[in-house]
Amino acid sequence: MQIVSSQFEINGLSKTMIFRIDSAGDKGALLQIFINKDYDISQWPQGQRLVDYYAEKSQSAPALIVDAGANIGASV
């Protein structure tokens, strides 16, 4: 398997993502998240309220996201 490292920017922060270029699972996860935007909560009726709540709460305490699923963690 060929491992690829890719740099990108989100909210002004530079991030690195490592994935397997020939993995159907990695490609599928990246397609769902970044192309199809399946995890974009702004499409939900209460999406903006959730975004605002997260922004407010993360000001007073660090945010903790636990990715307990499979694949490459791109959704977090």
Coordinates of N, CA and C in Angstrom, one line a residue:
M1 N 0.8 -1.2 0.0 CA 0.0 0.0 0.0 C 0.9 1.2 0.0
Q2 N 0.5 2.2 -0.8 CA 1.2 3.4 -0.9 C 0.6 4.5 0.0
I3 N 1.4 5.0 0.9 CA 0.9 6.0 1.9 C 1.2 7.4 1.4
V4 N 0.2 8.3 1.5 CA 0.3 9.6 0.9 C 0.1 10.6 2.1
S5 N 0.9 11.7 2.1 CA 0.7 12.7 3.1 C 0.3 14.0 2.4
S6 N -0.8 14.6 2.8 CA -1.3 15.8 2.1 C -1.5 16.9 3.1
Q7 N -1.1 18.1 2.7 CA -1.2 19.3 3.6 C -2.5 20.0 3.1
F8 N -3.3 20.6 4.0 CA -4.4 21.4 3.7 C -4.7 22.4 4.8
E9 N -5.6 23.3 4.6 CA -5.9 24.3 5.6 C -7.3 24.3 5.9
I10 N -7.6 24.3 7.2 CA -9.0 24.4 7.7 C -9.1 25.5 8.8
N11 N -10.0 26.4 8.6 CA -10.1 27.5 9.6 C -8.8 28.2 9.9
G12 N -8.0 28.4 8.9 CA -6.7 29.1 9.1 C -5.6 28.3 9.7
L13 N -5.8 27.0 10.0 CA -4.8 26.1 10.5 C -4.3 25.1 9.5
S14 N -3.0 25.0 9.4 CA -2.5 24.0 8.4 C -2.5 22.6 9.1
K15 N -3.0 21.6 8.4 CA -3.1 20.3 8.9 C -2.5 19.3 7.8
T16 N -2.1 18.2 8.3 CA -1.6 17.1 7.5 C -2.5 15.9 7.6
M17 N -2.8 15.3 6.5 CA -3.6 14.1 6.5 C -2.8 13.0 5.8
I18 N -2.8 11.8 6.4 CA -2.1 10.7 5.9 C -3.1 9.6 5.5
F19 N -3.1 9.1 4.3 CA -4.0 8.1 3.9 C -3.4 7.2 2.8
R20 N -4.0 6.1 2.6 CA -3.5 5.1 1.6 C -4.2 5.4 0.3
I21 N -3.3 5.7 -0.7 CA -3.8 6.1 -2.0 C -4.6 5.0 -2.7
D22 N -4.2 3.8 -2.5 CA -4.9 2.7 -3.2 C -5.9 2.0 -2.3
S23 N -6.4 2.6 -1.3 CA -7.4 2.0 -0.4 C -8.8 2.5 -0.7
A24 N -9.7 1.6 -1.1 CA -11.0 2.0 -1.4 C -11.7 2.6 -0.2
G25 N -11.4 2.1 1.0 CA -12.0 2.6 2.2 C -11.6 4.0 2.5
D26 N -10.3 4.3 2.4 CA -9.8 5.7 2.6 C -10.4 6.6 1.5
K27 N -10.4 6.2 0.3 CA -11.0 7.1 -0.8 C -12.5 7.3 -0.5
G28 N -13.2 6.3 -0.1 CA -14.6 6.4 0.2 C -14.9 7.4 1.3
A29 N -14.1 7.3 2.4 CA -14.3 8.2 3.5 C -14.0 9.6 3.1
L30 N -12.9 9.9 2.3 CA -12.6 11.2 1.9 C -13.7 11.8 1.0
L31 N -14.2 10.9 0.1 CA -15.3 11.3 -0.8 C -16.5 11.7 0.0
Q32 N -16.9 10.9 0.9 CA -18.1 11.2 1.7 C -18.0 12.5 2.5
I33 N -16.8 12.7 3.1 CA -16.6 13.8 4.0 C -16.3 15.1 3.2
F34 N -15.4 15.1 2.3 CA -15.0 16.4 1.7 C -15.7 16.7 0.3
I35 N -16.1 15.7 -0.4 CA -16.8 16.0 -1.7 C -18.3 16.0 -1.5
N36 N -18.8 14.9 -1.0 CA -20.3 14.8 -0.8 C -20.8 15.6 0.4
K37 N -19.9 15.9 1.3 CA -20.2 16.7 2.6 C -21.3 16.0 3.4
D38 N -21.2 14.7 3.5 CA -22.2 13.9 4.2 C -22.2 14.2 5.7
Y39 N -21.1 14.8 6.3 CA -21.1 15.1 7.7 C -21.3 16.6 7.9
D40 N -21.6 17.4 6.9 CA -21.9 18.8 7.1 C -23.2 19.1 7.8
I41 N -23.1 19.5 9.0 CA -24.3 19.7 9.8 C -25.1 20.9 9.5
S42 N -24.5 21.8 8.6 CA -25.2 23.0 8.3 C -26.5 22.7 7.4
Q43 N -26.6 21.5 6.9 CA -27.7 21.1 6.1 C -28.9 20.6 7.0
W44 N -28.6 20.5 8.3 CA -29.7 20.1 9.2 C -30.4 21.4 9.7
P45 N -31.7 21.3 10.1 CA -32.4 22.4 10.5 C -31.8 23.1 11.8
Q46 N -31.2 22.3 12.7 CA -30.6 22.8 13.9 C -29.1 22.9 13.8
G47 N -28.5 22.8 12.6 CA -27.1 22.7 12.4 C -26.4 24.0 12.9
Q48 N -26.8 25.2 12.5 CA -26.1 26.4 13.0 C -26.2 26.5 14.5
R49 N -27.3 26.1 15.1 CA -27.4 26.2 16.6 C -26.3 25.3 17.2
L50 N -26.1 24.1 16.6 CA -25.1 23.2 17.1 C -23.7 23.8 17.0
V51 N -23.4 24.4 15.8 CA -22.1 25.1 15.6 C -21.9 26.2 16.6
D52 N -22.9 27.0 16.8 CA -22.8 28.1 17.7 C -22.6 27.6 19.2
Y53 N -23.3 26.6 19.6 CA -23.1 26.0 20.9 C -21.7 25.5 21.1
Y54 N -21.2 24.8 20.1 CA -19.8 24.2 20.2 C -18.8 25.4 20.3
A55 N -19.0 26.4 19.5 CA -18.1 27.6 19.6 C -18.1 28.2 21.0
E56 N -19.3 28.4 21.5 CA -19.4 29.0 22.9 C -18.8 28.1 23.9
K57 N -19.1 26.8 23.9 CA -18.5 25.9 25.0 C -17.0 25.7 24.8
S58 N -16.5 25.7 23.6 CA -15.1 25.5 23.5 C -14.2 26.7 23.8
Q59 N -14.9 27.8 24.1 CA -14.1 29.0 24.5 C -13.7 28.8 26.0
S60 N -14.5 28.1 26.8 CA -14.2 28.0 28.2 C -13.4 26.7 28.6
A61 N -13.5 25.7 27.7 CA -12.8 24.5 27.9 C -12.4 23.9 26.6
P62 N -11.2 23.2 26.6 CA -10.8 22.6 25.3 C -11.8 21.6 24.8
A63 N -12.0 21.5 23.5 CA -12.9 20.5 22.9 C -12.3 19.2 22.9
L64 N -13.1 18.2 23.1 CA -12.6 16.8 23.0 C -13.4 16.1 22.0
I65 N -12.8 15.5 21.0 CA -13.5 14.7 20.0 C -12.9 13.3 20.1
V66 N -13.7 12.3 20.3 CA -13.3 10.9 20.3 C -13.8 10.3 19.0
D67 N -12.8 9.9 18.2 CA -13.2 9.2 16.9 C -13.0 7.7 17.2
A68 N -14.0 7.0 17.6 CA -13.9 5.6 17.9 C -14.3 4.7 16.8
G69 N -14.4 5.2 15.6 CA -14.8 4.4 14.5 C -13.6 3.9 13.7
A70 N -13.9 3.4 12.5 CA -12.9 2.8 11.7 C -12.4 3.9 10.7
N71 N -11.7 3.4 9.7 CA -11.2 4.3 8.6 C -10.1 5.2 9.1
I72 N -10.0 6.4 8.6 CA -8.8 7.2 8.8 C -9.0 8.5 9.7
G73 N -10.1 8.6 10.3 CA -10.4 9.8 11.2 C -10.6 11.1 10.5
A74 N -10.9 11.1 9.2 CA -11.1 12.3 8.4 C -12.3 13.1 8.9
S75 N -13.3 12.5 9.5 CA -14.5 13.2 9.9 C -14.3 14.1 11.0
V76 N -13.3 13.8 11.9 CA -13.0 14.7 13.0 C -12.1 15.9 12.5

